[in-house]
mmCIF file of C-alpha atoms and ligand atoms in Angstrom:
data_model
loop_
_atom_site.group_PDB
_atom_site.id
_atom_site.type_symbol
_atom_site.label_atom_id
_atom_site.label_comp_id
_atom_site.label_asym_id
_atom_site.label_seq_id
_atom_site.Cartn_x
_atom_site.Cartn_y
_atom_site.Cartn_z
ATOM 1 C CA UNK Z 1 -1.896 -15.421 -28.622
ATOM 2 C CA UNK Z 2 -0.780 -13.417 -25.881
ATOM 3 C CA UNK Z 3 2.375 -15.054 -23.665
ATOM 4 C CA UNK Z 4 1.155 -14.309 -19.810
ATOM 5 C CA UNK Z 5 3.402 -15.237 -17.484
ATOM 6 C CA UNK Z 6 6.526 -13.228 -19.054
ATOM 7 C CA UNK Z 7 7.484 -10.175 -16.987
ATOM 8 C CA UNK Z 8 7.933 -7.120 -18.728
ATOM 9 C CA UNK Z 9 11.047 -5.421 -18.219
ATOM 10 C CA UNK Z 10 11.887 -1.392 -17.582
ATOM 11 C CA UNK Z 11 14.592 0.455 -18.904
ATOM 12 C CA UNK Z 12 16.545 -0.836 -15.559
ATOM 13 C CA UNK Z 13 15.716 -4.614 -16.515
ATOM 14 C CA UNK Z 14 13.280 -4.387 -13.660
ATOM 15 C CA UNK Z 15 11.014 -6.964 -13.989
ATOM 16 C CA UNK Z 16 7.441 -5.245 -13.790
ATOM 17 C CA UNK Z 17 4.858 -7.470 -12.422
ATOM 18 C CA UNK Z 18 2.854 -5.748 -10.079
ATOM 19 C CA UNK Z 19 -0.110 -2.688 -10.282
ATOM 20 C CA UNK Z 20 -1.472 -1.317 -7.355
ATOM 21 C CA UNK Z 21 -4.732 -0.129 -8.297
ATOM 22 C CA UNK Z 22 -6.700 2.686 -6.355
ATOM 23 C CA UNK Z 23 -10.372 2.656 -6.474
ATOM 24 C CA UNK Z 24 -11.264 5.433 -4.921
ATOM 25 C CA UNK Z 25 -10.188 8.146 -3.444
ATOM 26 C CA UNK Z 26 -12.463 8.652 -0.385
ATOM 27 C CA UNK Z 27 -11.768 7.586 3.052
ATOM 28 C CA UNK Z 28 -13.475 6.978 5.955
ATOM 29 C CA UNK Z 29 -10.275 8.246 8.363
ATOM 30 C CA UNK Z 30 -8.644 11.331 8.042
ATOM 31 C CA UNK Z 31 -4.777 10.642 8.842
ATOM 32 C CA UNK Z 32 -3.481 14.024 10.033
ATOM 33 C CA UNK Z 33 0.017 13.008 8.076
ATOM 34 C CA UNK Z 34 -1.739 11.309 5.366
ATOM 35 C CA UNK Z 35 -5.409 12.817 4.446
ATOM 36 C CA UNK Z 36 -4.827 16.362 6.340
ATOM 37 C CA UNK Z 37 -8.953 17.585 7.124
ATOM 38 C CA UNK Z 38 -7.601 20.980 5.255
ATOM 39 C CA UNK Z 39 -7.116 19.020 1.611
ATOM 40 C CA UNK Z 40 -10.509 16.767 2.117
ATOM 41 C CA UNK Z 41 -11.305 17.754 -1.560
ATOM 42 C CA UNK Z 42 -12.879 14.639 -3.471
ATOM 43 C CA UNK Z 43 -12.557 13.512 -6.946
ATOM 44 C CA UNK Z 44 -16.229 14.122 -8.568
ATOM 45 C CA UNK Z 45 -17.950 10.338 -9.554
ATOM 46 C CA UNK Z 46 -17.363 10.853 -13.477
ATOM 47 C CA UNK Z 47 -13.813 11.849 -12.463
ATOM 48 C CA UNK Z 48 -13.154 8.388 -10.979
ATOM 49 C CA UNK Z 49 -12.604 5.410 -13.572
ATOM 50 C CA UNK Z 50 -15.517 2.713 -13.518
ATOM 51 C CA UNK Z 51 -14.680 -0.433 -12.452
ATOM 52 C CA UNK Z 52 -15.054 -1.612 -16.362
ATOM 53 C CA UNK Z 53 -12.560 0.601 -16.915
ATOM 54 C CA UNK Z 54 -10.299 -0.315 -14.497
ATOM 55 C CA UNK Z 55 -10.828 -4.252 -15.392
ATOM 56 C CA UNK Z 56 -9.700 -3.569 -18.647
ATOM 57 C CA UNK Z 57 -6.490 -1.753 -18.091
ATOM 58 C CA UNK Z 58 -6.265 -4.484 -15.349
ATOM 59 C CA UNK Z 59 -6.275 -7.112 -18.304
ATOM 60 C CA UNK Z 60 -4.292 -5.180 -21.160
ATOM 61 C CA UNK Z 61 -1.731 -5.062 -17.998
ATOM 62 C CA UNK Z 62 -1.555 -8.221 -17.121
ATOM 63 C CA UNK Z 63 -1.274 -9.047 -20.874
ATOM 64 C CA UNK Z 64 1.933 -7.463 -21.022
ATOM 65 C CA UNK Z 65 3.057 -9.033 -17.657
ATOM 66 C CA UNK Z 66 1.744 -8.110 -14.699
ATOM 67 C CA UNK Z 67 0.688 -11.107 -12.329
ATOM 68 C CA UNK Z 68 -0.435 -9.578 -8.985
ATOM 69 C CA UNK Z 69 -2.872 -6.862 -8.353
ATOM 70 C CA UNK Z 70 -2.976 -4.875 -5.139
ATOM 71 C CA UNK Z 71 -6.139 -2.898 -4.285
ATOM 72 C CA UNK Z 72 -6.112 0.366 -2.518
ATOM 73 C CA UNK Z 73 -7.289 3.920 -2.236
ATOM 74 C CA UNK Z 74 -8.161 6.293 -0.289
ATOM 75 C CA UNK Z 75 -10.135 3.295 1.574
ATOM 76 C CA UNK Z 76 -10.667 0.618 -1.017
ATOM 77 C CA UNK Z 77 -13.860 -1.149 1.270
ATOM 78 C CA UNK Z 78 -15.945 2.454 1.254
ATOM 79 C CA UNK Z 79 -16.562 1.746 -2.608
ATOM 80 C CA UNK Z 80 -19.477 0.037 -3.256
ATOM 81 C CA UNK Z 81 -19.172 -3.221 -5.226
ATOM 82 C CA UNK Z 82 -15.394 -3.646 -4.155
ATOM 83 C CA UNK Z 83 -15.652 -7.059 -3.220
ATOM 84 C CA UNK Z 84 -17.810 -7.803 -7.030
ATOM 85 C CA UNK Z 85 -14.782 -6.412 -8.763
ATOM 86 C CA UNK Z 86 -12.449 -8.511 -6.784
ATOM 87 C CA UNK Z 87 -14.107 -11.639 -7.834
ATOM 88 C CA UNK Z 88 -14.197 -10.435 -11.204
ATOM 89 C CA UNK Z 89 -10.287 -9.869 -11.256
ATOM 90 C CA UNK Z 90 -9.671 -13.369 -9.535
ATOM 91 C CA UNK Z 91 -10.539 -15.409 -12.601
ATOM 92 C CA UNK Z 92 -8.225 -13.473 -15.088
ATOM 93 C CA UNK Z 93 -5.583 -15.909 -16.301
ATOM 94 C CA UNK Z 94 -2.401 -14.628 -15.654
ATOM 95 C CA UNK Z 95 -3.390 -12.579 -12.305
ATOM 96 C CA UNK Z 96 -1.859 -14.980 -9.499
ATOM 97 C CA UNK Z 97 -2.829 -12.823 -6.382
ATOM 98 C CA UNK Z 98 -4.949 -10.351 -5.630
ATOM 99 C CA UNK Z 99 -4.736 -8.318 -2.094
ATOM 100 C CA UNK Z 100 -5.957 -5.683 -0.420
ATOM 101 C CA UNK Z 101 -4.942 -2.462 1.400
ATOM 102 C CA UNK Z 102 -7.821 -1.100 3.882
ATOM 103 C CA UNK Z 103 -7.845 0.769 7.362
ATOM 104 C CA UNK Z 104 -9.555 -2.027 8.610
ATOM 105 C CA UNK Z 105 -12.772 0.272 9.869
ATOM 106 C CA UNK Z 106 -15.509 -2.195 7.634
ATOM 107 C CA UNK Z 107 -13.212 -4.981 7.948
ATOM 108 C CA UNK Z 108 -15.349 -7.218 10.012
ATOM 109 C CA UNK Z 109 -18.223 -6.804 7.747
ATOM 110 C CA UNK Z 110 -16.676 -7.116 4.482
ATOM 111 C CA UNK Z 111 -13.891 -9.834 5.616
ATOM 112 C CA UNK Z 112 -16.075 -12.807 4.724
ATOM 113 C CA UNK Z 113 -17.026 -11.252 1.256
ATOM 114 C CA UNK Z 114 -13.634 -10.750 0.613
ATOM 115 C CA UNK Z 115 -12.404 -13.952 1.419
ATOM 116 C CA UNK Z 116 -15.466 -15.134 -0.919
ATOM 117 C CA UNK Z 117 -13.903 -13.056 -3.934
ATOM 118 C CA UNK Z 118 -10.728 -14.556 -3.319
ATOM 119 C CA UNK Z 119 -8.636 -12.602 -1.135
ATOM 120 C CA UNK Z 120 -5.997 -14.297 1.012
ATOM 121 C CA UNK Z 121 -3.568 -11.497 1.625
ATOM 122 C CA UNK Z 122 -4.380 -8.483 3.803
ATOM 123 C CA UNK Z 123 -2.721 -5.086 4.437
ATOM 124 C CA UNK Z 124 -4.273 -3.376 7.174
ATOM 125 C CA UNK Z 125 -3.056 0.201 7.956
ATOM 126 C CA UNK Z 126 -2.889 0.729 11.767
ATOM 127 C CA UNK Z 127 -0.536 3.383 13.680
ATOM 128 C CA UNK Z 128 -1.896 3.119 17.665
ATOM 129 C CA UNK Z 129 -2.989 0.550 20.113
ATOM 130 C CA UNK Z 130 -4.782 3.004 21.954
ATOM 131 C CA UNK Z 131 -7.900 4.459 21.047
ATOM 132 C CA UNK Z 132 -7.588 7.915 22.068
ATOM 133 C CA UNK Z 133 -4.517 8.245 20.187
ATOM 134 C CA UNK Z 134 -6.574 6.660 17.649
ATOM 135 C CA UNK Z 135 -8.683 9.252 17.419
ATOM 136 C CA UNK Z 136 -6.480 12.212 17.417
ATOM 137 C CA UNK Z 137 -4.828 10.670 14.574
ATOM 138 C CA UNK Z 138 -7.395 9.342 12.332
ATOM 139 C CA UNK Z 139 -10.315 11.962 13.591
ATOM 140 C CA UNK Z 140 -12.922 8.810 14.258
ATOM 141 C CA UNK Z 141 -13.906 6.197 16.990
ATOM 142 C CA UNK Z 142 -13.208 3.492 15.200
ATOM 143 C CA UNK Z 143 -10.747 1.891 16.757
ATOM 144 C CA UNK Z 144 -12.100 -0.721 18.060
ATOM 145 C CA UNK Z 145 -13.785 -1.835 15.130
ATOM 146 C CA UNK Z 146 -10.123 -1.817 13.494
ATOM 147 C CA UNK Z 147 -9.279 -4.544 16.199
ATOM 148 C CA UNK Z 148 -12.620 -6.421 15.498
ATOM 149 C CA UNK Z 149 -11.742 -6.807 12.104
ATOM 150 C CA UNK Z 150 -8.675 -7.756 12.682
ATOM 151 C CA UNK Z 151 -9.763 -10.343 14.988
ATOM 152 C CA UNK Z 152 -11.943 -11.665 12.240
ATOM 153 C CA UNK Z 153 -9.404 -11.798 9.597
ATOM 154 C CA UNK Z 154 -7.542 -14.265 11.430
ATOM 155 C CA UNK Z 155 -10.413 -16.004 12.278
ATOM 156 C CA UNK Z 156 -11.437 -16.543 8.458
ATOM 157 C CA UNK Z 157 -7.818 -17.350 7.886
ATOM 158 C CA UNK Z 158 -6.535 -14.608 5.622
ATOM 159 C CA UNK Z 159 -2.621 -15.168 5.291
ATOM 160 C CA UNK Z 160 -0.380 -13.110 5.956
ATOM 161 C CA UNK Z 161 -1.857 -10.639 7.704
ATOM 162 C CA UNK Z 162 0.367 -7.300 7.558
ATOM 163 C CA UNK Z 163 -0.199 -4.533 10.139
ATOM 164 C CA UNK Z 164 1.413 -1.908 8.419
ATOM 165 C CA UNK Z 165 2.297 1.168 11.162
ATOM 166 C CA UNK Z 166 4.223 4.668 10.054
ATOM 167 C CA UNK Z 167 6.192 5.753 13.393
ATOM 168 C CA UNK Z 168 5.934 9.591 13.445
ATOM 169 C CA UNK Z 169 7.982 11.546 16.158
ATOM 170 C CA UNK Z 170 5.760 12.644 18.785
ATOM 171 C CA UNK Z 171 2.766 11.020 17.285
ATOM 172 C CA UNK Z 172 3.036 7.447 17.757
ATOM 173 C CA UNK Z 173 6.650 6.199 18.302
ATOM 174 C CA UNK Z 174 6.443 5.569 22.190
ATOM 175 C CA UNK Z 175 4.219 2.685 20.521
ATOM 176 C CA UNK Z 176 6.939 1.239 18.859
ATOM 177 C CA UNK Z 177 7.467 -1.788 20.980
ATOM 178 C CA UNK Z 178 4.280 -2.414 21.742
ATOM 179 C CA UNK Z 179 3.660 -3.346 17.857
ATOM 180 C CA UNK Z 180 6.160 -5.652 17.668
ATOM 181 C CA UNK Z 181 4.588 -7.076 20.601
ATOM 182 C CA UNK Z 182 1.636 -8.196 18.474
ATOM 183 C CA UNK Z 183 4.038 -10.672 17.378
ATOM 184 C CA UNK Z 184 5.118 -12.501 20.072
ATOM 185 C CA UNK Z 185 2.251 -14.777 20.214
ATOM 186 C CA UNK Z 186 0.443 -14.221 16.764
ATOM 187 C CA UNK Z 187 1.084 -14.713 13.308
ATOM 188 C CA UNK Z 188 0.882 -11.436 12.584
ATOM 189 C CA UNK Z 189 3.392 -9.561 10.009
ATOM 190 C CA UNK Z 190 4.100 -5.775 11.953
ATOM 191 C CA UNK Z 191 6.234 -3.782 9.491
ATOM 192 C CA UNK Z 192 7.285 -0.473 10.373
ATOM 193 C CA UNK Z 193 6.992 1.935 7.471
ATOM 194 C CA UNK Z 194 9.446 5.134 7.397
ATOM 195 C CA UNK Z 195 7.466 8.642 7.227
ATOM 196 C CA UNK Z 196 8.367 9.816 3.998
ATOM 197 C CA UNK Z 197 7.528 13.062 2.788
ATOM 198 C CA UNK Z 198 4.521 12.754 0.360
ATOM 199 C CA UNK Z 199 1.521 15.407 -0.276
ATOM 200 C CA UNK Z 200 1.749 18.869 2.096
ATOM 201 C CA UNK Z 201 5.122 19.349 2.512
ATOM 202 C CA UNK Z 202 4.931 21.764 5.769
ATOM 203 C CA UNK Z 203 3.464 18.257 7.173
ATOM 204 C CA UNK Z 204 6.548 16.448 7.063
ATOM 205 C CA UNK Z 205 10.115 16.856 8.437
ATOM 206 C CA UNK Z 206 12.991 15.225 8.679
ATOM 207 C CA UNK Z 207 13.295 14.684 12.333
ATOM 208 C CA UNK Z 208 9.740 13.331 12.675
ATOM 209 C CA UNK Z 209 10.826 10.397 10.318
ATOM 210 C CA UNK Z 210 12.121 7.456 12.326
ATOM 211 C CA UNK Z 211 14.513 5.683 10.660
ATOM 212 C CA UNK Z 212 14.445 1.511 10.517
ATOM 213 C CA UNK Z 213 17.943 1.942 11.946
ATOM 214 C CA UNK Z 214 16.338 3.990 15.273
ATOM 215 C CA UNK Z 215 13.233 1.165 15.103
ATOM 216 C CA UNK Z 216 14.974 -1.487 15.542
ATOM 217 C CA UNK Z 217 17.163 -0.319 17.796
ATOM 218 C CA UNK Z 218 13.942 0.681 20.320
ATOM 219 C CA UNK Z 219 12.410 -2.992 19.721
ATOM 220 C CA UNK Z 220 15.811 -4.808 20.249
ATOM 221 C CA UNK Z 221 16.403 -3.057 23.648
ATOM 222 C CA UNK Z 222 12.664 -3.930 24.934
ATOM 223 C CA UNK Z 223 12.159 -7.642 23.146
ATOM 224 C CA UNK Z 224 16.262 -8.439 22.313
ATOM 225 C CA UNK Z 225 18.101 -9.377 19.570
ATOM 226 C CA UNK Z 226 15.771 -9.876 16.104
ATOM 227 C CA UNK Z 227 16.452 -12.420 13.976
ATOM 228 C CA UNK Z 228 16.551 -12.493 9.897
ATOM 229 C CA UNK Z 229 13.212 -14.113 8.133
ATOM 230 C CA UNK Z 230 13.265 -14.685 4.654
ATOM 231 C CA UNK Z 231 10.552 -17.162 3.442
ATOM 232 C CA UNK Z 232 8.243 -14.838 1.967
ATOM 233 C CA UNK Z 233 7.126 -16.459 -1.834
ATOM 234 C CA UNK Z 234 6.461 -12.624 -3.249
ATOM 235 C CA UNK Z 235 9.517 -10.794 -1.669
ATOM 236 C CA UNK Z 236 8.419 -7.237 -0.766
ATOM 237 C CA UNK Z 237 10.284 -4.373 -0.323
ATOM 238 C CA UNK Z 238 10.024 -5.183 3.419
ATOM 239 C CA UNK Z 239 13.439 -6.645 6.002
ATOM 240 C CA UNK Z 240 11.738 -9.484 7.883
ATOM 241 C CA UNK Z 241 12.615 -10.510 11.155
ATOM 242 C CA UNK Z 242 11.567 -12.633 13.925
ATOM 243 C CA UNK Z 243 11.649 -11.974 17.792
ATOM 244 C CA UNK Z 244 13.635 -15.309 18.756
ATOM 245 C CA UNK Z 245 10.325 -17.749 20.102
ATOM 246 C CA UNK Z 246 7.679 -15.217 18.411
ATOM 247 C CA UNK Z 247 4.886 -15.990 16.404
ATOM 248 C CA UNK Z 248 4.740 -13.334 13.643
ATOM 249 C CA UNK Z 249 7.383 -10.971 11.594
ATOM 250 C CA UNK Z 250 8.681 -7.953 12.269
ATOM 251 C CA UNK Z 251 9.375 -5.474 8.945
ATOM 252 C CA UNK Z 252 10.848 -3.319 8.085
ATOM 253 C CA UNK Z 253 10.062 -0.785 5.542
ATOM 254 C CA UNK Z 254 13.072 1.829 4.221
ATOM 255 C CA UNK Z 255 11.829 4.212 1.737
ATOM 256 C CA UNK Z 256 14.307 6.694 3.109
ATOM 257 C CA UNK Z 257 17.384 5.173 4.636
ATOM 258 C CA UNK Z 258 17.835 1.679 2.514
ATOM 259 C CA UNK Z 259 15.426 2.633 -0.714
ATOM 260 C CA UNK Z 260 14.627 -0.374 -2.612
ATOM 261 C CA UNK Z 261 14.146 1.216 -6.500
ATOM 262 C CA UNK Z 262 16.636 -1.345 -7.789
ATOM 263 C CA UNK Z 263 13.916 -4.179 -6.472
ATOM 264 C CA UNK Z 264 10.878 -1.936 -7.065
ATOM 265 C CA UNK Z 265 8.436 -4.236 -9.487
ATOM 266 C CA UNK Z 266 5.523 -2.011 -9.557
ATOM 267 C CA UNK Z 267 3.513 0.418 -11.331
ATOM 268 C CA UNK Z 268 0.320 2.509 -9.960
ATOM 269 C CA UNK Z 269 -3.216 2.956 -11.309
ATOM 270 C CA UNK Z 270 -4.621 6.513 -9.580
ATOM 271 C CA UNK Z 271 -8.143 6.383 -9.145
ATOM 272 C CA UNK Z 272 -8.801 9.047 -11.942
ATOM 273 C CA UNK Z 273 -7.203 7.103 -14.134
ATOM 274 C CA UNK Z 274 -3.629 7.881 -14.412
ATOM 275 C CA UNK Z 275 -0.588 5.447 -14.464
ATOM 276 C CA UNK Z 276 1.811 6.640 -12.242
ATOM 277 C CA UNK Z 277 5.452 4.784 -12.411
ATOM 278 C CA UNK Z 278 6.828 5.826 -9.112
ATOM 279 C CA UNK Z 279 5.338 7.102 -5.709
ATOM 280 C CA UNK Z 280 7.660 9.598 -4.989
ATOM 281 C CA UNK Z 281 7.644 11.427 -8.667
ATOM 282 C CA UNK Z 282 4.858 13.150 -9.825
ATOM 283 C CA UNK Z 283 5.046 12.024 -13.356
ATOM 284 C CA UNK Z 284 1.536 10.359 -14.494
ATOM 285 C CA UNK Z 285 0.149 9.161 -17.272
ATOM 286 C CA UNK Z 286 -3.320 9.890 -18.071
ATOM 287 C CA UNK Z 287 -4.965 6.693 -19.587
ATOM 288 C CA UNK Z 288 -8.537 7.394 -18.662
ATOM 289 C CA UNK Z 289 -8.877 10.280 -21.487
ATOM 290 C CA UNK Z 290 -7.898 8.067 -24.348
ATOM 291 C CA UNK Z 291 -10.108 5.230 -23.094
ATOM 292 C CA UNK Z 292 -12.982 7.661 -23.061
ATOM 293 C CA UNK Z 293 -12.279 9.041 -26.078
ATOM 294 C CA UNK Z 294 -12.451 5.553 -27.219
ATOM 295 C CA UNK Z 295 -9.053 4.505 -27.853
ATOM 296 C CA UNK Z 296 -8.323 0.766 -28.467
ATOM 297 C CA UNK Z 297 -6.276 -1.349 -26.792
ATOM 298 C CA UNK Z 298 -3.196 -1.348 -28.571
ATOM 299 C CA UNK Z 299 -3.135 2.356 -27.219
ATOM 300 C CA UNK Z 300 -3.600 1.605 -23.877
ATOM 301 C CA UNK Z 301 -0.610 -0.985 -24.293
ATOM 302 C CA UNK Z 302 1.463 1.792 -25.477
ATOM 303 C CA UNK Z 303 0.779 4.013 -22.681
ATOM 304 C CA UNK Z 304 1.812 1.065 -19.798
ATOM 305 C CA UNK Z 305 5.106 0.714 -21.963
ATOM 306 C CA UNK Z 306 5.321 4.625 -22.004
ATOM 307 C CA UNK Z 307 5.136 4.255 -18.276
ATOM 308 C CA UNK Z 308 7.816 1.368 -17.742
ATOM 309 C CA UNK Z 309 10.127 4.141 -20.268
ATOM 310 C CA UNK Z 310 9.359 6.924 -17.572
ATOM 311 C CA UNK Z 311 9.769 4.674 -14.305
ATOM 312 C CA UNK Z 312 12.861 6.703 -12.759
ATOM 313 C CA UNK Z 313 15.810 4.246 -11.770
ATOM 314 C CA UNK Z 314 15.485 5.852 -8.545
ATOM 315 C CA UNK Z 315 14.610 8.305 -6.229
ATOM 316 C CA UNK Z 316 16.333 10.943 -4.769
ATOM 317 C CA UNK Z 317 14.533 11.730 -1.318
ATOM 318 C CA UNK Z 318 16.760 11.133 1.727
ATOM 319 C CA UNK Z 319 19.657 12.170 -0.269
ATOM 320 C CA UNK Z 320 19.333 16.008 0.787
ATOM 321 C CA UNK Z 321 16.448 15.839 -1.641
ATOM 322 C CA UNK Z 322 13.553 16.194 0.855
ATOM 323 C CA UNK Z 323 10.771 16.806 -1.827
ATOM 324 C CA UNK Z 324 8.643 14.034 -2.346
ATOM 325 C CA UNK Z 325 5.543 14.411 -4.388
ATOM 326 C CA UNK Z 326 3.241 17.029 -4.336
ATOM 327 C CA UNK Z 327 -0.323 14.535 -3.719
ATOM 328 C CA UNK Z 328 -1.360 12.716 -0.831
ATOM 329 C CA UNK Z 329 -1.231 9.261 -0.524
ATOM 330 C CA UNK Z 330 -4.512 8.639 -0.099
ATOM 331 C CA UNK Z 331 -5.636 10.677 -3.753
ATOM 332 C CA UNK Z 332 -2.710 8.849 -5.327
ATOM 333 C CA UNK Z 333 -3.171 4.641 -3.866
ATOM 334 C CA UNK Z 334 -1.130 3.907 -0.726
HETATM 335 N N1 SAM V 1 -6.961 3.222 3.344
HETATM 336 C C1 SAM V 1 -6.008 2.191 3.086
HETATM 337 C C2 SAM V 1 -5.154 1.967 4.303
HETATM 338 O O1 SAM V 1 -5.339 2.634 5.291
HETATM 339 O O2 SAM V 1 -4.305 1.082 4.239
HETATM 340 C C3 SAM V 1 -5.117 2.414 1.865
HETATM 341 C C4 SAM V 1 -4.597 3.760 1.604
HETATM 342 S S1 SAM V 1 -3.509 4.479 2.817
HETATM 343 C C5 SAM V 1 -3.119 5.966 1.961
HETATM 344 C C6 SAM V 1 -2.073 3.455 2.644
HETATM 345 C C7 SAM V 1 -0.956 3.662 3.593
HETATM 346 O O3 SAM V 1 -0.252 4.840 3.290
HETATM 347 C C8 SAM V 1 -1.301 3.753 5.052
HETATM 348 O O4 SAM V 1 -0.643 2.704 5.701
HETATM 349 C C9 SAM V 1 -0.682 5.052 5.496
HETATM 350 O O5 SAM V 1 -0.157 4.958 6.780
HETATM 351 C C10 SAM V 1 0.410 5.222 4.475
HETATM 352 N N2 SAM V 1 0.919 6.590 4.363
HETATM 353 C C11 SAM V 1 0.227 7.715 4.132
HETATM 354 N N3 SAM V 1 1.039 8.789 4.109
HETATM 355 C C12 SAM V 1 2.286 8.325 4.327
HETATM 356 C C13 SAM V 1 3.588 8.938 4.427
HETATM 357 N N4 SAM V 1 3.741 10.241 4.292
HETATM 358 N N5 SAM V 1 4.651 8.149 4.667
HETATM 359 C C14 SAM V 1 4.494 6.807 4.815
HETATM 360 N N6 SAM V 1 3.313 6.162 4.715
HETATM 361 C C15 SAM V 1 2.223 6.918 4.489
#
């Protein structure tokens, strides 16, 4: 019988019990820093892994100890069925949570289906208040359907609900305060993501990163002194804090300056079907091929525990190392 419930362990002793899982690799936005228009190239259909596919690495995973399940893409609501394979996933014994990364754009319309299929726990992706700086950066109008959806989410209850923003120099950061702002008087989680350098690498530089230090600093001097949160039941890699009488968190998110790789618990699932143990390496696993060559399971367990012997103990970006990894975030599962 298979024990659920024990985390597996990496060659750190981290205990892995978490697989973000990308769907798809489309999106309806096209982030200049994250989906540049100039590397729009898509994944062919057969290319991407059917959702029986994914469901079953999903279960041999969560056989060997994975308990929560983040899904993600590209946009994970522009696949069709999403919401089906959600439900599907909910009902696994042994998976505990499953959430959801999006943009937000066909929030309002899917929100109720999602809640249906089980979803409490929302990650929406949102980096300006305004909607012509909207637009610049994402390339749509959709702003205000973002907001919408937003607006329904905490209608239909989903808790928490993360807003997660990436300050860029000269992009977005004059918008810094005005986030944590959203939390004064909602229960809304704002955490501030550092830029790190990940796909194109003439798209990101150092001094366009804002560190959590330089954050903090900005949303101290306009809202005053933050103060620590920790109550979270899953703890992220994400430094809560409140604004003293506010309603929601403020996080913050340190790839760069404070990287978390001693804490990091999870592994990737591209959407072609590749395990990939860290973000920032570029070393994947390719799991699909077997499966289609119609390999059993046992192999597909030895190529997760292939991927826990690969996860790196750390990386090395922010250390004078400034190369990340050479896909975007959106072809690999934000
Ligand atoms: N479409 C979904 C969404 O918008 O949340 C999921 C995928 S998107 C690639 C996930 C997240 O990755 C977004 O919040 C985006 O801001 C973030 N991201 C993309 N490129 C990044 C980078 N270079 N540094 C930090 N975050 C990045």
């Amino acid at each position: 019988m298979v024990d659920f419930f024990m985390p597996i362990l990496d060659r750190q002793n981290r205990a892995i019990d978490y697989l973000r899982v990308s769907v798809t690799d489309r999106c309806n936005l096209a982030c200049t820093y994250c989906k540049p228009r100039t590397q729009m190239r898509e994944l062919p259909h057969n290319e991407i892994l059917r959702y029986e596919e994914i469901g079953r690495i999903v279960l041999r995973a969560v056989a060997l100890g994975i308990t929560r399940v983040r899904i993600t893409g590209g946009e994970p609501l522009v696949r069709r069925g999403v919401t089906d394979f959600i439900a599907s996933l909910r009902d696994v014994p042994g998976i505990e949570d499953v959430s959801i990364t999006t943009n937000g754009v066909l929030l309002e319309e899917m929100a109720d289906a999602l809640r249906a299929a089980g979803v409490s726990r929302l990650n929406i992706s949102l980096d300006s208040l305004r909607r012509s700086r909207f637009r610049e950066i994402t390339g749509s109008d959709a702003w205000d359907a973002v907001w919408r959806g937003i607006r329904r989410a905490e209608d239909l209850g989903f808790r928490p609900i993360k807003i997660n923003v990436v300050p860029v120099k000269g992009l977005n950061d004059d918008e810094i305060a005005d986030f944590a702002r959203l939390t004064l008087d909602r229960a809304l989680h704002v955490r501030f993501i550092e830029f790190m350098p990940i796909g194109s690498n003439d798209r990101w530089h150092r001094d366009e990163c804002i560190t959590t230090d330089r954050i903090r600093a900005v949303i101290e001097s306009a809202l005053g002194p933050l103060e620590p949160y920790t109550s979270e039941r899953w703890a992220g890699p994400s430094d809560n804090y409140r604004v003293r009488r506010g309603q929601g968190i403020i996080g913050f998110i340190s790839p760069l300056t404070k990287h978390f790789c001693a804490a990091c618990r999870r592994l990737r699932l591209t959407p072609e079907g590749k395990i990939r143990p860290c973000l920032l390496s570029d070393t994947e696993i390719d799991i699909k091929s077997p499966m289609r060559g119609g390999c059993r399971d046992e192999e597909i367990d030895r190529l997760l525990r292939l991927a826990l012997e690969l996860k790196p103990e750390r990386h090395y970006i922010g250390d004078g190392e400034t190369q990340g990894c050479r896909r975007t975030m959106s072809s690999i599962g934000g």
